[in-house]
Amino acid sequence: MARVHPEIYFFGAGVAEGRADMRELLGGKGANLHEMASLKLPVPPGFTISTAVCNYFYAHGNRYPKGLKEGVAKSVARIEKALGRRFGDAANPLLVSVRSGARVSMPGMMDTVLNLGLTDKTVVGLEAVSQNPRFAWDSYRRFCQMYGDVVLKLKPENKNDRDPFEEIIERKKAARGVTEDVDLSADDLKELVAEFRELIRARCGHDVPQDPWEQLWAAIGAVFESWNNDRAIVYRKINNIPGDWGTAVSVQSMVFGNLGTDCATGVAFTRDPATGEKGIYGEFLPNAQGEDVVAGIRTPRSISKAAGRAMAHRQGMSEADRRAHQATLEESFPQVYGELLKIAARLERHFRDMQDMEFTVERSRLFMLQTRNGKRTAAAAVRCAVEMAQEKLIDKRAALMRVEPVQLEQLLHPQLDPKAAKKTIARGLPASPGAVAGEAVFSADEAVAVAGAGRKVILVRVETSPEDIHGMQVAEGILTQRGGMTSHAAVVARGMGKCCVAGCSEIEIDYAAGALSANGAVIRRGEYLTLDGTTGEVIEGRVPTVDPAMSAYFKKFLEWADGERKLGVRANADTPHDAKVAREFGAEGIGLCRTEHMFFDPERIDAVREMILAENAEQRARALAKILPMQREDFIGILREMEGLPVTIRLLDPPLHEFLPKEDAEVRELAAKIGVDPARLKQVRDSLVEFNPMLGHRGSRLGISFPEIYQAQARAILEAAAELRAKGVRAIPEIMLPLIGEKREFEVLAGEIREVAKELAAENHNRPGAYTIGTMIEVPRACILAEQIGEVAEFFSFGTNDLTQMTYGLSRDDSARFLGDYIERGIYKKDPFAQLDPEGVGELMRIGIEGGRKANRKLKIGICGEHGGDPESVKLCHRLGLDYVSCSPYRVPVARLAAAQAAIEERKAKREFKDV
Ligand code: ADP
Ligand code: MG
Ligand code: MG
């Protein structure tokens, strides 16, 4: 039969005018209904109105394209013919559902109306043909309820009130002395219909239409409109879904799960979406319809007997009780169960992925109403990918492409128990994943005190600075009001593998009162809050978490990734502990070991301050001599953990004022402690103030002004290497100079380091062994002059945090305040500090790589900015031809997978293999 309208696609009753790959036009739900129909699966017939009509509808003041009315009428006639029932027929009425469905699934965001076509006349016909008045009136009351809700948009009068229809049902049940909806009689349901319509008349000024065609068109319009309801708009914003995709509408003949005990409705997965374990997994309810299973009106039952038994066991229910009240689909509907298993297997083979299905059983006959690739936890995603490859459902490369790299990080941190209730009070940037709960504290010292008493704390600050490190170290998690994805709090927390929500501008912090408030909620010092660093949520109270485990599937999966990738993966780590963690996660070296955090250690900070206050080189050298042995121990610890692997150590980078106290009271205290004149200390501190510290006296500029500092650090590194070497431990230090912008600058500093190495060789029979001196490339000038710098530097490492800051002229510490506006208004697609900018910063990198390799064909080049752990940025690094990326330890698996995906994508583009 010919198509009735260009934007209408019919399915079921032996035809399918659409296909699975037409999701842009038909929506995911619609496209798969067509696909299932073409597989000859039992799908109730219907038709899909395309997303093009939705867009037309919005562009033309809620009107429809020419011929659509007639097309819909003809399509309904086609369903009528297939089923032998007529729409609006008083004797044997056809009922339909009107279903929404966009290109990607937006669970619960848009609307669906069921049992449409019921009127005062047709309900009588339905009573007669079904010989089941209870069913007829149950369907009618459901229709009135959904029509009121979806089409007439009848909402509770006060925001926090319950749904008014549900309230009426509750009252009815109480009046009848029953607890479950199935215990309401036909007469009760008839009364409900009258009461619902009264409510609708009172609140909307008119009745539920008694013309089925009027109902149909109102429902179609309402579903199109639901694309732009508030919920859907917010959901799209959060999930980066364009507003111009639109929704499709599927009109489908009803099948009934509420006709009696030989009927049911349910949902099923082909694998467990929480663990990935293979086997049918899901829930159903006998004598029920549509969303009843998920709405929680009755306790749903398990599909398979094994799952049902396990559930009963957990609840301490006896086997006899279970059979009486919680019989599974396998037991109650053995035939249907067998058929469902077959269909599930078929769909999984067909779509080559785990399926999430909706089904209804009408008088012991199974009907399929939906299938889609199932959403799954990170653990399930990995297990499914590995097992589907082992089952040869997909190949290894396809398996690697199936998992989102960022998901892997979830597997390394505790997560919120998905079953627990939670009250989210604000949302910030998901700066460092994991989920933690603790008492709110508002200063680092308080954090140390409370944590010292054995209690868990969350450090809440407007923003953090290096002075807060000790508090951050003992806190479970960190919450800041200001700062972006590369703010101090975010970077340090990621390095520590600690949960952090940063830049949460929805909260107000009152340090004096010791309280934070957000959207009406207040959390005082000592009260619990929970952070979800994966989503950026700030949650009131204590939400339970579940622990991670590196499963065998996870290990196998990453082995496969290593087999594909070309990029090396290193970690940014400042302590032996971080180095150890990084190595366990598969790091092939350390790409960035920052030395300044070592300076903040409470035992050393005073010596560091002495060094800063020194009035001449001699005094400075004396103070440095106190720090040197401690630094040497740090390096010994890290180099030992990374035995046989390269460790890039960056010499001191931040401006010196960061090491001095800010408050005058602290200045006095410190002056007394280290025996200097407070006035002089204050004067030094004030003299170090810069208008623009990030462009100021920092990085190699410190080495140029105070050669003793870098010489002392180099000595500590080389002595550490020599000491380890003497013990037979292979240490591979790479000394890295920050913020180089000029060849000569590098030569001067590298020359001084080589002097130290010579001195060391002369005074000591221990030799450090091989070491190299290289530079960060983080000033645009260094990219442009990379060829010159490449003549003298032995390696490059792109410091893309600073490079991004300087390329954009955008402060990484202050831009969070307005970057959001740029993203909202579509000027920048992504926060450039979170995802490498391929066009600007990426181009500078390309120039830098080209220059560097021109000077030295074998120059080793990596990246150590925060971007090294962002999958898209890792892929860009692969395309640019870097040797390695370096990221925080917990991101190492993420980078390994992203690197593998980049290699696979490249080979696919070159057509080195066909099907992935
Ligand atoms: P959602 O996107 O919210 O899942 P659906 O369009 O899938 O919305 O429908 C909501 C519920 O109604 C689902 O449980 C679905 O299986 C059920 N349903 C939809 N259409 C029909 C139908 N024609 N017959 C029986 N049940 C249906
Ligand atoms: Mg659905
Ligand atoms: Mg830098």
mmCIF file of C-alpha atoms in Angstrom, residues 241-421:
data_model
loop_
_atom_site.group_PDB
_atom_site.id
_atom_site.type_symbol
_atom_site.label_atom_id
_atom_site.label_comp_id
_atom_site.label_asym_id
_atom_site.label_seq_id
_atom_site.Cartn_x
_atom_site.Cartn_y
_atom_site.Cartn_z
ATOM 1 C CA ILE A 241 20.566 18.301 23.161
ATOM 2 C CA PRO A 242 19.691 20.880 20.486
ATOM 3 C CA GLY A 243 16.232 22.413 20.744
ATOM 4 C CA ASP A 244 15.558 22.081 17.030
ATOM 5 C CA TRP A 245 15.508 18.295 16.891
ATOM 6 C CA GLY A 246 11.842 18.114 17.847
ATOM 7 C CA THR A 247 9.793 15.109 18.867
ATOM 8 C CA ALA A 248 7.920 12.632 16.728
ATOM 9 C CA VAL A 249 4.432 11.423 17.654
ATOM 10 C CA SER A 250 3.442 7.790 17.391
ATOM 11 C CA VAL A 251 -0.248 6.925 17.392
ATOM 12 C CA GLN A 252 -0.600 3.258 18.222
ATOM 13 C CA SER A 253 -3.516 0.917 18.799
ATOM 14 C CA MET A 254 -3.891 -0.029 22.444
ATOM 15 C CA VAL A 255 -3.265 -3.446 23.872
ATOM 16 C CA PHE A 256 -4.537 -4.004 27.383
ATOM 17 C CA GLY A 257 -2.684 -5.326 30.380
ATOM 18 C CA ASN A 258 -5.553 -4.363 32.653
ATOM 19 C CA LEU A 259 -8.158 -6.805 31.383
ATOM 20 C CA GLY A 260 -7.717 -9.247 34.256
ATOM 21 C CA THR A 261 -5.265 -11.621 35.875
ATOM 22 C CA ASP A 262 -4.295 -13.175 32.551
ATOM 23 C CA CYS A 263 -2.939 -9.767 31.549
ATOM 24 C CA ALA A 264 0.142 -7.830 32.599
ATOM 25 C CA THR A 265 2.512 -5.054 31.737
ATOM 26 C CA GLY A 266 6.246 -4.860 32.297
ATOM 27 C CA VAL A 267 9.747 -3.755 31.430
ATOM 28 C CA ALA A 268 12.736 -5.989 30.793
ATOM 29 C CA PHE A 269 16.440 -5.702 30.049
ATOM 30 C CA THR A 270 18.479 -8.301 28.205
ATOM 31 C CA ARG A 271 21.271 -7.843 30.773
ATOM 32 C CA ASP A 272 21.282 -6.459 34.285
ATOM 33 C CA PRO A 273 21.712 -2.682 33.826
ATOM 34 C CA ALA A 274 23.442 -2.371 37.214
ATOM 35 C CA THR A 275 26.024 -5.123 36.851
ATOM 36 C CA GLY A 276 25.900 -6.093 33.167
ATOM 37 C CA GLU A 277 25.245 -9.743 34.000
ATOM 38 C CA LYS A 278 23.628 -11.535 31.114
ATOM 39 C CA GLY A 279 20.056 -12.755 31.511
ATOM 40 C CA ILE A 280 16.580 -11.331 31.333
ATOM 41 C CA TYR A 281 16.117 -8.797 34.055
ATOM 42 C CA GLY A 282 13.048 -6.762 34.838
ATOM 43 C CA GLU A 283 9.707 -6.290 36.493
ATOM 44 C CA PHE A 284 6.032 -6.639 35.702
ATOM 45 C CA LEU A 285 2.593 -6.272 37.252
ATOM 46 C CA PRO A 286 -0.402 -8.473 36.524
ATOM 47 C CA ASN A 287 -3.635 -6.683 35.653
ATOM 48 C CA ALA A 288 -2.017 -3.299 35.107
ATOM 49 C CA GLN A 289 -1.276 -0.787 32.398
ATOM 50 C CA GLY A 290 1.501 1.440 31.113
ATOM 51 C CA GLU A 291 3.607 3.093 33.718
ATOM 52 C CA ASP A 292 2.078 1.260 36.688
ATOM 53 C CA VAL A 293 5.267 -0.770 37.093
ATOM 54 C CA VAL A 294 7.509 2.243 37.518
ATOM 55 C CA ALA A 295 4.907 4.410 39.272
ATOM 56 C CA GLY A 296 5.151 2.246 42.369
ATOM 57 C CA ILE A 297 1.425 1.780 42.877
ATOM 58 C CA ARG A 298 1.943 -1.878 43.722
ATOM 59 C CA THR A 299 5.115 -3.852 44.379
ATOM 60 C CA PRO A 300 6.220 -5.047 40.981
ATOM 61 C CA ARG A 301 7.267 -8.659 40.511
ATOM 62 C CA SER A 302 10.397 -10.122 38.995
ATOM 63 C CA ILE A 303 10.436 -11.554 35.516
ATOM 64 C CA SER A 304 12.643 -14.570 36.126
ATOM 65 C CA LYS A 305 12.212 -17.041 38.940
ATOM 66 C CA ALA A 306 15.880 -16.755 39.934
ATOM 67 C CA ALA A 307 15.637 -12.989 40.364
ATOM 68 C CA GLY A 308 12.298 -13.335 42.193
ATOM 69 C CA ARG A 309 13.805 -15.796 44.636
ATOM 70 C CA ALA A 310 16.827 -13.611 45.248
ATOM 71 C CA MET A 311 14.555 -10.639 45.910
ATOM 72 C CA ALA A 312 12.321 -12.590 48.324
ATOM 73 C CA HIS A 313 15.409 -13.873 50.095
ATOM 74 C CA ARG A 314 16.700 -10.329 50.623
ATOM 75 C CA GLN A 315 13.344 -9.326 52.058
ATOM 76 C CA GLY A 316 13.182 -12.379 54.320
ATOM 77 C CA MET A 317 10.038 -13.635 52.571
ATOM 78 C CA SER A 318 9.238 -17.348 52.709
ATOM 79 C CA GLU A 319 9.043 -19.356 49.506
ATOM 80 C CA ALA A 320 5.327 -20.051 50.080
ATOM 81 C CA ASP A 321 4.597 -16.358 50.550
ATOM 82 C CA ARG A 322 6.606 -15.476 47.510
ATOM 83 C CA ARG A 323 4.653 -17.890 45.338
ATOM 84 C CA ALA A 324 1.368 -16.617 46.659
ATOM 85 C CA HIS A 325 2.067 -12.895 46.330
ATOM 86 C CA GLN A 326 5.125 -12.403 44.190
ATOM 87 C CA ALA A 327 4.908 -15.123 41.550
ATOM 88 C CA THR A 328 7.245 -14.283 38.694
ATOM 89 C CA LEU A 329 6.391 -13.963 35.016
ATOM 90 C CA GLU A 330 8.268 -17.215 34.497
ATOM 91 C CA GLU A 331 5.837 -18.907 36.878
ATOM 92 C CA SER A 332 2.571 -17.095 36.117
ATOM 93 C CA PHE A 333 2.979 -16.825 32.360
ATOM 94 C CA PRO A 334 5.433 -19.580 31.381
ATOM 95 C CA GLN A 335 4.599 -19.402 27.705
ATOM 96 C CA VAL A 336 4.856 -15.649 27.509
ATOM 97 C CA TYR A 337 8.126 -15.853 29.424
ATOM 98 C CA GLY A 338 9.568 -18.266 26.872
ATOM 99 C CA GLU A 339 8.501 -16.037 24.031
ATOM 100 C CA LEU A 340 9.917 -12.953 25.720
ATOM 101 C CA LEU A 341 13.286 -14.694 26.116
ATOM 102 C CA LYS A 342 13.339 -15.492 22.416
ATOM 103 C CA ILE A 343 12.399 -11.964 21.403
ATOM 104 C CA ALA A 344 14.963 -10.502 23.800
ATOM 105 C CA ALA A 345 17.729 -12.617 22.303
ATOM 106 C CA ARG A 346 16.597 -11.738 18.808
ATOM 107 C CA LEU A 347 16.565 -7.996 19.532
ATOM 108 C CA GLU A 348 19.969 -8.129 21.162
ATOM 109 C CA ARG A 349 21.427 -9.914 18.157
ATOM 110 C CA HIS A 350 19.725 -7.500 15.824
ATOM 111 C CA PHE A 351 20.754 -4.286 17.541
ATOM 112 C CA ARG A 352 24.036 -5.768 18.804
ATOM 113 C CA ASP A 353 23.529 -4.181 22.154
ATOM 114 C CA MET A 354 21.779 -4.640 25.466
ATOM 115 C CA GLN A 355 18.062 -3.847 25.059
ATOM 116 C CA ASP A 356 15.576 -2.190 27.385
ATOM 117 C CA MET A 357 12.073 -3.304 26.404
ATOM 118 C CA GLU A 358 8.470 -2.513 27.292
ATOM 119 C CA PHE A 359 5.837 -5.187 26.852
ATOM 120 C CA THR A 360 2.207 -5.909 27.605
ATOM 121 C CA VAL A 361 0.411 -9.211 27.955
ATOM 122 C CA GLU A 362 -3.206 -9.109 26.829
ATOM 123 C CA ARG A 363 -5.112 -12.290 27.570
ATOM 124 C CA SER A 364 -1.883 -14.311 27.611
ATOM 125 C CA ARG A 365 -0.629 -12.808 24.348
ATOM 126 C CA LEU A 366 2.656 -10.936 24.364
ATOM 127 C CA PHE A 367 2.977 -7.536 22.637
ATOM 128 C CA MET A 368 6.145 -5.500 22.307
ATOM 129 C CA LEU A 369 5.733 -1.761 22.831
ATOM 130 C CA GLN A 370 9.254 -0.427 22.889
ATOM 131 C CA THR A 371 12.902 -1.392 22.651
ATOM 132 C CA ARG A 372 16.029 0.686 22.914
ATOM 133 C CA ASN A 373 19.676 0.313 23.834
ATOM 134 C CA GLY A 374 19.554 0.128 27.627
ATOM 135 C CA LYS A 375 21.114 2.759 29.851
ATOM 136 C CA ARG A 376 23.596 1.174 32.208
ATOM 137 C CA THR A 377 26.000 1.946 34.984
ATOM 138 C CA ALA A 378 29.684 2.262 34.180
ATOM 139 C CA ALA A 379 30.349 -1.191 35.627
ATOM 140 C CA ALA A 380 27.627 -2.711 33.473
ATOM 141 C CA ALA A 381 28.867 -0.874 30.389
ATOM 142 C CA VAL A 382 32.316 -2.402 30.775
ATOM 143 C CA ARG A 383 31.049 -5.897 31.522
ATOM 144 C CA CYS A 384 28.551 -5.815 28.640
ATOM 145 C CA ALA A 385 31.233 -4.620 26.230
ATOM 146 C CA VAL A 386 33.685 -7.342 27.243
ATOM 147 C CA GLU A 387 31.127 -10.136 27.255
ATOM 148 C CA MET A 388 29.466 -9.066 24.017
ATOM 149 C CA ALA A 389 32.889 -9.191 22.372
ATOM 150 C CA GLN A 390 33.571 -12.593 23.885
ATOM 151 C CA GLU A 391 30.188 -13.793 22.618
ATOM 152 C CA LYS A 392 31.216 -12.457 19.195
ATOM 153 C CA LEU A 393 28.147 -10.239 19.103
ATOM 154 C CA ILE A 394 30.555 -7.357 18.387
ATOM 155 C CA ASP A 395 34.307 -7.211 17.834
ATOM 156 C CA LYS A 396 36.884 -5.923 20.315
ATOM 157 C CA ARG A 397 37.189 -2.550 18.688
ATOM 158 C CA ALA A 398 33.450 -2.070 18.741
ATOM 159 C CA ALA A 399 33.511 -3.052 22.401
ATOM 160 C CA LEU A 400 36.082 -0.339 23.066
ATOM 161 C CA MET A 401 33.905 2.217 21.293
ATOM 162 C CA ARG A 402 30.887 1.246 23.409
ATOM 163 C CA VAL A 403 32.030 2.773 26.678
ATOM 164 C CA GLU A 404 32.250 6.497 27.320
ATOM 165 C CA PRO A 405 35.776 7.099 28.605
ATOM 166 C CA VAL A 406 34.644 9.438 31.395
ATOM 167 C CA GLN A 407 32.364 6.709 32.714
ATOM 168 C CA LEU A 408 35.422 4.694 33.683
ATOM 169 C CA GLU A 409 36.392 7.179 36.323
ATOM 170 C CA GLN A 410 33.183 6.380 38.185
ATOM 171 C CA LEU A 411 34.480 2.874 38.697
ATOM 172 C CA LEU A 412 37.407 4.117 40.722
ATOM 173 C CA HIS A 413 35.468 6.215 43.211
ATOM 174 C CA PRO A 414 32.612 5.506 45.583
ATOM 175 C CA GLN A 415 29.262 6.448 44.074
ATOM 176 C CA LEU A 416 25.930 7.472 45.533
ATOM 177 C CA ASP A 417 23.750 4.480 46.198
ATOM 178 C CA PRO A 418 21.373 4.700 43.246
ATOM 179 C CA LYS A 419 18.546 3.360 45.421
ATOM 180 C CA ALA A 420 18.854 6.050 48.088
ATOM 181 C CA ALA A 421 16.594 9.115 48.258
#
